[in-house]
Amino acid sequence: MTELVQASEKELYLSDLKKVEAVAAPAWLKRIREAGATRFGELEFPHRKMEQWRFTNVGPIVGTRFASNTEPSAAPNADAVKPLLFGEEGWTELVFVDGFYSAALSRLGELPRGVRAGSLAEAVAKGDALVEAHLSRYAGVNGNIFSALNAAFIQDGAFVHVPADVVVEQPIHLLFVSTARPDTASYPRNLVVLERQAEAQIIETYASLADGRYFTNAVTELALGEGANLKRYGVQREAREAYHLSTVKAHQERSSVFTSYAVSMGAKIGRNELISTLDGEGAECSLNGVYMVDGDQLIDNATSIEHMHPHGTSWIGYKGILDDKASAVFSGQIYVARDAQKTDSKQLNNNLLLSDTATINTKPLLEIYADDVKCTHGATVGPPPEEIIFYFQTRGMSAAMARGMLTYGFAGEIVNAIGVKPLRDRLDKFVYDRYSP
């Protein structure tokens, strides 16, 4: 019976694939799509008996018959998109509408010579050898069923390439907006390649132009060459009735540095799977995040760092603020291979519960096969400290104001560490407005 239900739930996706198959594509891309479709057909949709999905019920996503966006939507009014952009001088801001690049809404800033930032579909159409070499190499079809589905629907997304020894001073903003057409699904596929000693900052924003129920299933691949330095800022602010599932897979070569900041505040159900493989000696990785949920929202952050060579350094630090009947899941996995001696890895997950009905499930996991390592983990869960609230009250502050100040400061540790000032200021204002009495 379960197999029949699973088959029925997959029918619409599989029928929509015929529209993608009709779109012209090189043979190598068709092979990736076919492998994704095959893998999607083989796998089960996640359920509570699967350990990685034990606390994340994606039944509402699976049970909705989403029609896939397989061609570009009409471009929305520029005034509607403008508040989601930064408009900073010199920045490159690429806008994607329902998963497809919109040249009319985008702006190419002052990029150094040789740097490319634009549409993945255009790069494929031009026969870009770099895209062929890297696409689906890191986030292949062997991940979860949703990343396999994304591979089957690969059409467009962002492509960023920074040549060796080039430093991109200004951030590159990738904005993915949904028009919130009811019960539709989009599949952004992004590829960022930094060659040896290259440096860049990427902001990846997912947002909506309206309320509504829709599904964003995004996959981002990040390739860092030897000594490359990439800072990625992921902001998820989808509509409150939307569903957002994302997979970010980073591959790091020797002495590369990858820093990630993930901010989740939208979607009814949101899951962010972030994995980095330190595939070179002396690589460094820092995964940071804050999630702020209320109502009946569910946010799941599944992080993983794989140490494959000696002298690797990593950090996972996430904070959660939960109110009402919201729930969150955090998992932090550190894998240390047998040859990865002298690994230094730490992780910490702190959570602030603003109501008695909010729920957090946090699970650190260390899988260590080397014998000369430093690995630690920790987690905290609780309400705002009453003794500190009482202290503020003795100084003339109301209890509500004291809780708001504590909550604002709690999130601020992550927000204030963001190195891009316009983004930091925007997020700081959001936190202040949301939690100030």
Short mmCIF file of C-alpha atoms in Angstrom, two decimals:
data_model
loop_
_atom_site.label_atom_id
_atom_site.label_comp_id
_atom_site.label_asym_id
_atom_site.label_seq_id
_atom_site.Cartn_x
_atom_site.Cartn_y
_atom_site.Cartn_z
CA MET A 1 0.00 0.00 0.00
CA THR A 2 2.82 2.41 0.90
CA GLU A 3 4.49 1.77 -2.47
CA LEU A 4 1.25 2.62 -4.26
CA VAL A 5 0.94 5.88 -2.30
CA GLN A 6 4.56 6.77 -3.07
CA ALA A 7 4.02 6.08 -6.78
CA SER A 8 0.91 8.24 -6.83
CA GLU A 9 2.72 11.11 -5.14
CA LYS A 10 5.50 10.97 -7.73
CA GLU A 11 3.24 10.89 -10.79
CA LEU A 12 2.86 14.63 -11.29
CA TYR A 13 6.59 15.29 -10.92
CA LEU A 14 7.42 12.52 -13.40
CA SER A 15 4.87 13.77 -15.92
CA ASP A 16 6.29 17.29 -15.69
CA LEU A 17 9.73 15.89 -16.49
CA LYS A 18 8.55 15.27 -20.05
CA LYS A 19 8.40 19.04 -20.53
CA VAL A 20 12.03 19.37 -19.41
CA GLU A 21 13.13 16.50 -21.65
CA ALA A 22 11.77 18.42 -24.63
CA VAL A 23 14.08 21.38 -23.89
CA ALA A 24 17.30 21.34 -25.91
CA ALA A 25 20.35 20.41 -23.82
CA PRO A 26 23.82 18.91 -24.35
CA ALA A 27 24.19 15.17 -23.90
CA TRP A 28 26.09 15.50 -20.60
CA LEU A 29 23.27 17.54 -19.03
CA LYS A 30 20.67 15.09 -20.27
CA ARG A 31 22.61 12.33 -18.53
CA ILE A 32 22.52 14.25 -15.24
CA ARG A 33 18.77 14.80 -15.58
CA GLU A 34 18.17 11.15 -16.43
CA ALA A 35 20.25 9.99 -13.46
CA GLY A 36 18.30 12.34 -11.20
CA ALA A 37 14.96 11.10 -12.50
CA THR A 38 16.03 7.48 -12.06
CA ARG A 39 17.23 8.10 -8.53
CA PHE A 40 14.03 9.99 -7.71
CA GLY A 41 12.01 7.00 -8.88
CA GLU A 42 14.06 4.62 -6.72
CA LEU A 43 14.00 6.52 -3.42
CA GLU A 44 11.26 6.84 -0.84
CA PHE A 45 9.91 10.17 0.27
CA PRO A 46 11.20 10.91 3.79
CA HIS A 47 9.18 9.63 6.74
CA ARG A 48 9.54 9.51 10.51
CA LYS A 49 11.25 6.10 10.49
CA MET A 50 14.24 7.61 8.70
CA GLU A 51 16.73 8.85 11.28
CA GLN A 52 17.67 12.02 9.39
CA TRP A 53 14.00 12.99 9.06
CA ARG A 54 12.71 11.67 12.37
CA PHE A 55 11.61 15.07 13.66
CA THR A 56 10.78 16.70 10.33
CA ASN A 57 7.41 15.80 8.89
CA VAL A 58 7.42 16.62 5.18
CA GLY A 59 4.00 15.01 4.74
CA PRO A 60 2.38 18.33 3.78
CA ILE A 61 4.94 18.73 0.98
CA VAL A 62 4.65 15.17 -0.23
CA GLY A 63 0.87 15.26 -0.05
CA THR A 64 0.51 18.38 -2.20
CA ARG A 65 0.41 17.93 -5.98
CA PHE A 66 2.84 20.63 -7.03
CA ALA A 67 3.01 21.54 -10.70
CA SER A 68 6.63 22.15 -11.70
CA ASN A 69 7.77 25.45 -13.20
CA THR A 70 9.41 24.33 -16.44
CA GLU A 71 9.52 27.66 -18.29
CA PRO A 72 10.13 31.30 -17.28
CA SER A 73 7.30 33.22 -15.65
CA ALA A 74 6.29 36.69 -16.71
CA ALA A 75 8.67 39.19 -15.11
CA PRO A 76 7.07 40.93 -12.13
CA ASN A 77 7.03 44.69 -11.73
CA ALA A 78 10.51 45.99 -10.88
CA ASP A 79 9.05 48.06 -8.03
CA ALA A 80 7.86 44.84 -6.36
CA VAL A 81 11.34 43.34 -6.46
CA LYS A 82 13.27 46.48 -5.51
CA PRO A 83 12.74 46.18 -1.70
CA LEU A 84 14.42 42.76 -1.81
CA LEU A 85 17.53 44.12 -3.50
CA PHE A 86 20.29 46.13 -1.85
CA GLY A 87 20.95 48.63 -4.62
CA GLU A 88 24.52 49.16 -3.45
CA GLU A 89 26.87 50.83 -5.90
CA GLY A 90 29.20 48.37 -7.61
CA TRP A 91 27.28 45.26 -6.53
CA THR A 92 26.19 42.55 -8.94
CA GLU A 93 22.62 41.48 -8.19
CA LEU A 94 21.16 38.60 -10.19
CA VAL A 95 17.40 38.07 -9.98
CA PHE A 96 15.68 34.76 -10.64
CA VAL A 97 11.90 34.53 -10.88
CA ASP A 98 10.37 31.14 -10.08
CA GLY A 99 13.79 29.60 -10.72
CA PHE A 100 14.61 31.36 -14.02
CA TYR A 101 17.02 34.23 -14.64
CA SER A 102 15.53 37.65 -15.35
CA ALA A 103 17.99 39.91 -17.16
CA ALA A 104 15.53 42.81 -16.97
CA LEU A 105 15.51 42.76 -13.16
CA SER A 106 19.21 42.03 -12.70
CA ARG A 107 22.19 44.34 -12.55
CA LEU A 108 25.80 43.54 -13.38
CA GLY A 109 28.14 45.54 -11.19
CA GLU A 110 31.85 46.18 -11.24
CA LEU A 111 33.33 42.71 -11.57
CA PRO A 112 37.08 42.17 -12.00
CA ARG A 113 38.31 40.99 -15.35
CA GLY A 114 37.62 37.31 -15.95
CA VAL A 115 34.91 36.99 -13.30
CA ARG A 116 31.61 35.64 -14.56
CA ALA A 117 28.24 35.91 -12.84
CA GLY A 118 25.01 35.13 -14.60
CA SER A 119 22.55 32.49 -15.72
CA LEU A 120 23.48 28.81 -15.53
CA ALA A 121 21.24 28.12 -18.52
CA GLU A 122 23.11 30.68 -20.62
CA ALA A 123 26.47 29.19 -19.61
CA VAL A 124 25.26 25.72 -20.61
CA ALA A 125 23.92 27.01 -23.93
CA LYS A 126 27.32 28.57 -24.71
CA GLY A 127 29.03 25.24 -24.07
CA ASP A 128 30.96 26.37 -21.01
CA ALA A 129 33.46 23.61 -20.24
CA LEU A 130 33.76 24.70 -16.59
CA VAL A 131 30.05 24.11 -16.00
CA GLU A 132 30.27 20.67 -17.57
CA ALA A 133 33.27 19.82 -15.37
CA HIS A 134 31.68 20.88 -12.08
CA LEU A 135 27.87 20.64 -12.31
CA SER A 136 26.52 17.74 -10.23
CA ARG A 137 30.07 16.72 -9.30
CA TYR A 138 29.62 17.59 -5.61
CA ALA A 139 25.85 17.46 -5.06
CA GLY A 140 25.24 14.46 -7.26
CA VAL A 141 22.10 12.37 -7.43
CA ASN A 142 23.07 10.20 -4.46
CA GLY A 143 21.76 12.61 -1.82
CA ASN A 144 18.18 12.74 -0.60
CA ILE A 145 15.18 12.33 -2.87
CA PHE A 146 14.63 16.08 -3.17
CA SER A 147 18.17 16.79 -4.41
CA ALA A 148 17.68 13.98 -6.94
CA LEU A 149 14.46 15.67 -8.03
CA ASN A 150 16.33 18.94 -8.44
CA ALA A 151 18.89 17.21 -10.66
CA ALA A 152 16.10 15.83 -12.83
CA PHE A 153 14.73 19.35 -13.35
CA ILE A 154 18.01 21.23 -13.87
CA GLN A 155 17.35 24.15 -16.19
CA ASP A 156 18.50 27.43 -14.66
CA GLY A 157 20.03 29.08 -11.65
CA ALA A 158 23.15 31.09 -10.91
CA PHE A 159 26.65 30.46 -12.21
CA VAL A 160 29.59 32.32 -10.66
CA HIS A 161 33.21 31.78 -11.62
CA VAL A 162 36.19 33.56 -10.05
CA PRO A 163 39.55 32.84 -11.76
CA ALA A 164 42.76 32.10 -9.88
CA ASP A 165 44.27 34.89 -7.76
CA VAL A 166 41.29 37.22 -8.33
CA VAL A 167 39.62 38.96 -5.39
CA VAL A 168 36.02 40.14 -5.84
CA GLU A 169 35.70 43.02 -3.38
CA GLN A 170 31.94 43.63 -3.71
CA PRO A 171 29.39 40.96 -2.73
CA ILE A 172 27.46 39.14 -5.44
CA HIS A 173 23.76 38.92 -4.56
CA LEU A 174 21.68 36.05 -5.92
CA LEU A 175 18.00 36.79 -5.37
CA PHE A 176 15.45 34.05 -5.94
CA VAL A 177 11.90 35.38 -5.84
CA SER A 178 8.70 33.42 -6.08
CA THR A 179 5.56 34.84 -7.63
CA ALA A 180 3.69 32.50 -5.25
CA ARG A 181 1.56 30.90 -7.93
CA PRO A 182 -0.51 28.36 -5.96
CA ASP A 183 0.89 24.84 -5.70
CA THR A 184 3.86 25.30 -8.01
CA ALA A 185 7.43 24.07 -7.54
CA SER A 186 10.71 25.60 -8.70
CA TYR A 187 14.17 24.04 -8.83
CA PRO A 188 17.01 26.61 -8.73
CA ARG A 189 20.40 25.04 -9.39
CA ASN A 190 23.46 27.11 -8.53
CA LEU A 191 27.15 26.60 -9.19
CA VAL A 192 29.93 28.71 -7.68
CA VAL A 193 33.54 27.96 -8.66
CA LEU A 194 36.53 29.71 -7.06
CA GLU A 195 39.88 28.75 -8.48
CA ARG A 196 43.21 28.78 -6.64
CA GLN A 197 43.66 31.73 -4.22
CA ALA A 198 40.41 33.39 -5.40
CA GLU A 199 38.16 35.28 -2.97
CA ALA A 200 34.47 36.19 -3.11
CA GLN A 201 31.34 36.89 -1.06
CA ILE A 202 27.98 35.46 -2.13
CA ILE A 203 24.57 36.40 -0.73
CA GLU A 204 21.87 33.87 -1.61
CA THR A 205 18.36 35.12 -0.80
CA TYR A 206 15.06 33.27 -1.18
CA ALA A 207 11.92 35.39 -0.85
CA SER A 208 8.37 35.79 -2.10
CA LEU A 209 6.45 38.61 -3.72
CA ALA A 210 3.15 37.43 -2.21
CA ASP A 211 1.62 35.06 0.29
CA GLY A 212 0.76 31.57 -0.88
CA ARG A 213 1.59 27.90 -0.86
CA TYR A 214 4.44 26.95 -3.18
CA PHE A 215 7.57 24.81 -3.06
CA THR A 216 11.20 25.83 -3.57
CA ASN A 217 13.63 22.94 -3.99
CA ALA A 218 17.12 24.46 -4.38
CA VAL A 219 20.60 22.96 -4.73
CA THR A 220 23.83 24.97 -4.58
CA GLU A 221 27.31 23.57 -5.32
CA LEU A 222 30.42 25.41 -4.15
CA ALA A 223 33.88 24.48 -5.41
CA LEU A 224 36.85 26.04 -3.62
CA GLY A 225 40.27 25.57 -5.16
CA GLU A 226 43.55 25.55 -3.23
CA GLY A 227 43.78 28.56 -0.92
CA ALA A 228 40.41 29.97 -2.07
CA ASN A 229 38.29 31.98 0.38
CA LEU A 230 34.49 32.05 0.08
CA LYS A 231 31.97 33.68 2.39
CA ARG A 232 28.37 32.63 1.74
CA TYR A 233 25.35 34.28 3.32
CA GLY A 234 22.10 32.34 2.92
CA VAL A 235 18.84 34.14 3.77
CA GLN A 236 15.55 32.24 3.70
CA ARG A 237 12.52 34.51 4.00
CA GLU A 238 9.90 32.63 2.00
CA ALA A 239 6.14 33.19 2.41
CA ARG A 240 4.68 31.85 5.63
CA GLU A 241 2.65 29.14 3.84
CA ALA A 242 5.50 28.11 1.53
CA TYR A 243 7.80 25.11 1.69
CA HIS A 244 11.55 25.46 1.26
CA LEU A 245 14.07 22.62 0.99
CA SER A 246 17.68 23.34 0.10
CA THR A 247 20.92 21.44 -0.25
CA VAL A 248 24.26 23.26 -0.19
CA LYS A 249 27.34 21.16 -0.91
CA ALA A 250 30.82 22.67 -0.60
CA HIS A 251 34.03 21.01 -1.73
CA GLN A 252 37.25 22.44 -0.31
CA GLU A 253 40.78 21.84 -1.53
CA ARG A 254 44.02 22.38 0.39
CA SER A 255 44.20 25.49 2.64
CA SER A 256 40.84 26.82 1.42
CA VAL A 257 38.53 28.72 3.77
CA PHE A 258 34.73 28.47 3.64
CA THR A 259 32.55 30.58 5.94
CA SER A 260 28.78 30.27 5.92
CA TYR A 261 26.04 32.28 7.63
CA ALA A 262 22.52 30.87 7.31
CA VAL A 263 19.49 32.89 8.42
CA SER A 264 16.05 31.26 8.39
CA MET A 265 12.91 33.21 9.19
CA GLY A 266 10.28 32.20 6.64
CA ALA A 267 8.38 29.18 5.27
CA LYS A 268 5.90 26.88 6.94
CA ILE A 269 8.38 24.03 6.57
CA GLY A 270 12.02 24.78 5.84
CA ARG A 271 14.97 22.42 5.73
CA ASN A 272 18.53 23.47 5.00
CA GLU A 273 21.05 20.71 4.38
CA LEU A 274 24.59 22.12 4.43
CA ILE A 275 27.57 19.83 3.86
CA SER A 276 31.23 20.70 3.40
CA THR A 277 33.98 18.26 2.50
CA LEU A 278 37.48 19.34 3.53
CA ASP A 279 39.31 17.48 0.80
CA GLY A 280 42.73 18.99 1.32
CA GLU A 281 45.23 19.47 4.14
CA GLY A 282 44.80 22.61 6.26
CA ALA A 283 41.31 23.48 5.01
CA GLU A 284 39.07 25.58 7.27
CA CYS A 285 35.29 25.62 7.52
CA SER A 286 32.93 27.70 9.69
CA LEU A 287 29.17 27.13 9.57
CA ASN A 288 27.09 29.69 11.47
CA GLY A 289 23.36 30.24 11.58
CA VAL A 290 20.33 31.65 13.31
CA TYR A 291 16.72 30.56 12.90
CA MET A 292 13.73 32.53 14.17
CA VAL A 293 10.34 30.82 14.05
CA ASP A 294 6.90 31.25 15.55
CA GLY A 295 3.31 30.19 14.87
CA ASP A 296 3.39 26.62 13.57
CA GLN A 297 6.62 26.96 11.59
CA LEU A 298 9.15 24.14 11.35
CA ILE A 299 12.81 24.76 10.54
CA ASP A 300 15.37 21.97 10.18
CA ASN A 301 19.11 22.70 9.86
CA ALA A 302 21.11 19.61 8.95
CA THR A 303 24.82 20.47 8.95
CA SER A 304 27.76 18.21 8.24
CA ILE A 305 31.53 18.68 7.94
CA GLU A 306 33.72 15.93 6.54
CA HIS A 307 37.42 16.06 7.47
CA MET A 308 39.34 13.96 4.96
CA HIS A 309 42.94 15.24 5.44
CA PRO A 310 45.20 16.37 8.33
CA HIS A 311 45.26 19.78 10.02
CA GLY A 312 41.66 20.67 9.20
CA THR A 313 39.78 23.20 11.34
CA SER A 314 36.02 23.54 11.60
CA TRP A 315 33.29 25.21 13.61
CA ILE A 316 29.51 24.82 13.68
CA GLY A 317 27.60 27.44 15.68
CA TYR A 318 23.82 27.79 15.35
CA LYS A 319 21.26 29.66 17.45
CA GLY A 320 17.50 29.26 17.48
CA ILE A 321 14.67 31.47 18.75
CA LEU A 322 11.30 29.71 18.96
CA ASP A 323 7.91 31.08 19.93
CA ASP A 324 4.27 29.90 19.99
CA LYS A 325 3.97 26.29 18.71
CA ALA A 326 6.97 26.50 16.42
CA SER A 327 9.45 23.66 16.21
CA ALA A 328 13.02 23.32 15.02
CA VAL A 329 15.52 20.57 14.37
CA PHE A 330 19.28 20.91 14.44
CA SER A 331 21.80 18.21 13.62
CA GLY A 332 25.54 18.78 13.50
CA GLN A 333 27.67 15.95 12.18
CA ILE A 334 31.46 15.95 12.27
CA TYR A 335 33.16 13.16 10.35
CA VAL A 336 36.92 12.68 10.79
CA ALA A 337 38.55 10.16 8.44
CA ARG A 338 41.37 7.91 9.58
CA ASP A 339 43.99 10.02 7.81
CA ALA A 340 42.66 13.35 9.12
CA GLN A 341 45.03 13.64 12.08
CA LYS A 342 45.39 16.96 13.94
CA THR A 343 41.77 17.87 13.20
CA ASP A 344 40.33 20.61 15.42
CA SER A 345 36.53 20.76 15.33
CA LYS A 346 33.90 22.31 17.58
CA GLN A 347 30.15 22.71 17.45
CA LEU A 348 27.53 24.44 19.58
CA ASN A 349 23.76 24.80 19.28
CA ASN A 350 21.98 27.24 21.62
CA ASN A 351 18.21 27.67 21.67
CA LEU A 352 15.91 30.22 23.29
CA LEU A 353 12.32 29.13 23.89
CA LEU A 354 9.89 32.02 24.23
CA SER A 355 6.87 29.82 24.94
CA ASP A 356 6.08 26.58 26.74
CA THR A 357 4.74 25.02 23.54
CA ALA A 358 7.79 25.57 21.31
CA THR A 359 9.93 22.49 20.58
CA ILE A 360 13.55 21.96 19.61
CA ASN A 361 15.24 18.67 18.79
CA THR A 362 19.02 19.05 18.72
CA LYS A 363 21.47 16.30 17.91
CA PRO A 364 25.26 16.65 17.72
CA LEU A 365 27.12 13.71 16.22
CA LEU A 366 30.86 13.00 16.16
CA GLU A 367 32.15 10.18 13.97
CA ILE A 368 35.90 10.01 14.51
CA TYR A 369 38.34 7.47 13.06
CA ALA A 370 41.59 9.37 13.70
CA ASP A 371 43.29 9.25 17.12
CA ASP A 372 44.98 12.67 17.34
CA VAL A 373 42.13 15.17 17.20
CA LYS A 374 40.32 17.84 19.22
CA CYS A 375 36.56 17.59 18.83
CA THR A 376 33.90 19.04 21.13
CA HIS A 377 30.16 19.64 21.01
CA GLY A 378 27.47 21.21 23.14
CA ALA A 379 23.84 22.35 23.15
CA THR A 380 21.59 24.46 25.37
CA VAL A 381 17.80 24.82 25.48
CA GLY A 382 15.76 27.09 27.73
CA PRO A 383 13.72 30.25 28.25
CA PRO A 384 15.20 33.73 28.82
CA PRO A 385 16.90 33.69 32.26
CA GLU A 386 14.43 34.94 34.87
CA GLU A 387 17.18 36.25 37.13
CA ILE A 388 18.43 38.57 34.39
CA ILE A 389 14.89 39.71 33.62
CA PHE A 390 14.41 40.45 37.33
CA TYR A 391 17.67 42.40 37.37
CA PHE A 392 16.47 44.58 34.49
CA GLN A 393 13.13 45.09 36.25
CA THR A 394 14.92 46.40 39.33
CA ARG A 395 16.42 49.04 37.02
CA GLY A 396 13.00 50.22 35.91
CA MET A 397 12.58 48.11 32.77
CA SER A 398 9.39 46.14 32.08
CA ALA A 399 9.53 42.34 31.86
CA ALA A 400 8.47 42.48 28.18
CA MET A 401 11.22 44.96 27.36
CA ALA A 402 13.79 42.88 29.21
CA ARG A 403 12.81 39.72 27.30
CA GLY A 404 12.96 41.63 24.04
CA MET A 405 16.41 42.97 24.82
CA LEU A 406 17.70 39.53 25.78
CA THR A 407 16.26 37.97 22.63
CA TYR A 408 17.70 40.71 20.44
CA GLY A 409 21.12 40.25 22.01
CA PHE A 410 20.89 36.47 21.68
CA ALA A 411 20.40 36.68 17.90
CA GLY A 412 22.85 39.55 17.64
CA GLU A 413 25.85 37.32 18.28
CA ILE A 414 25.29 35.74 14.85
CA VAL A 415 23.92 38.78 13.02
CA ASN A 416 26.69 41.12 14.19
CA ALA A 417 29.34 38.72 12.89
CA ILE A 418 28.11 39.14 9.30
CA GLY A 419 30.78 41.02 7.41
CA VAL A 420 28.54 42.68 4.78
CA LYS A 421 27.19 45.85 6.38
CA PRO A 422 24.05 46.38 4.25
CA LEU A 423 23.00 42.78 4.91
CA ARG A 424 23.91 43.01 8.59
CA ASP A 425 21.91 46.22 9.00
CA ARG A 426 18.87 44.73 7.25
CA LEU A 427 18.89 41.62 9.43
CA ASP A 428 19.55 43.64 12.58
CA LYS A 429 16.46 45.76 11.86
CA PHE A 430 14.39 42.63 11.27
CA VAL A 431 15.42 41.13 14.61
CA TYR A 432 14.85 44.40 16.46
CA ASP A 433 11.40 44.94 14.92
CA ARG A 434 10.37 41.35 15.54
CA TYR A 435 11.31 41.06 19.20
CA SER A 436 11.05 44.60 20.57
CA PRO A 437 7.90 45.07 22.71
#
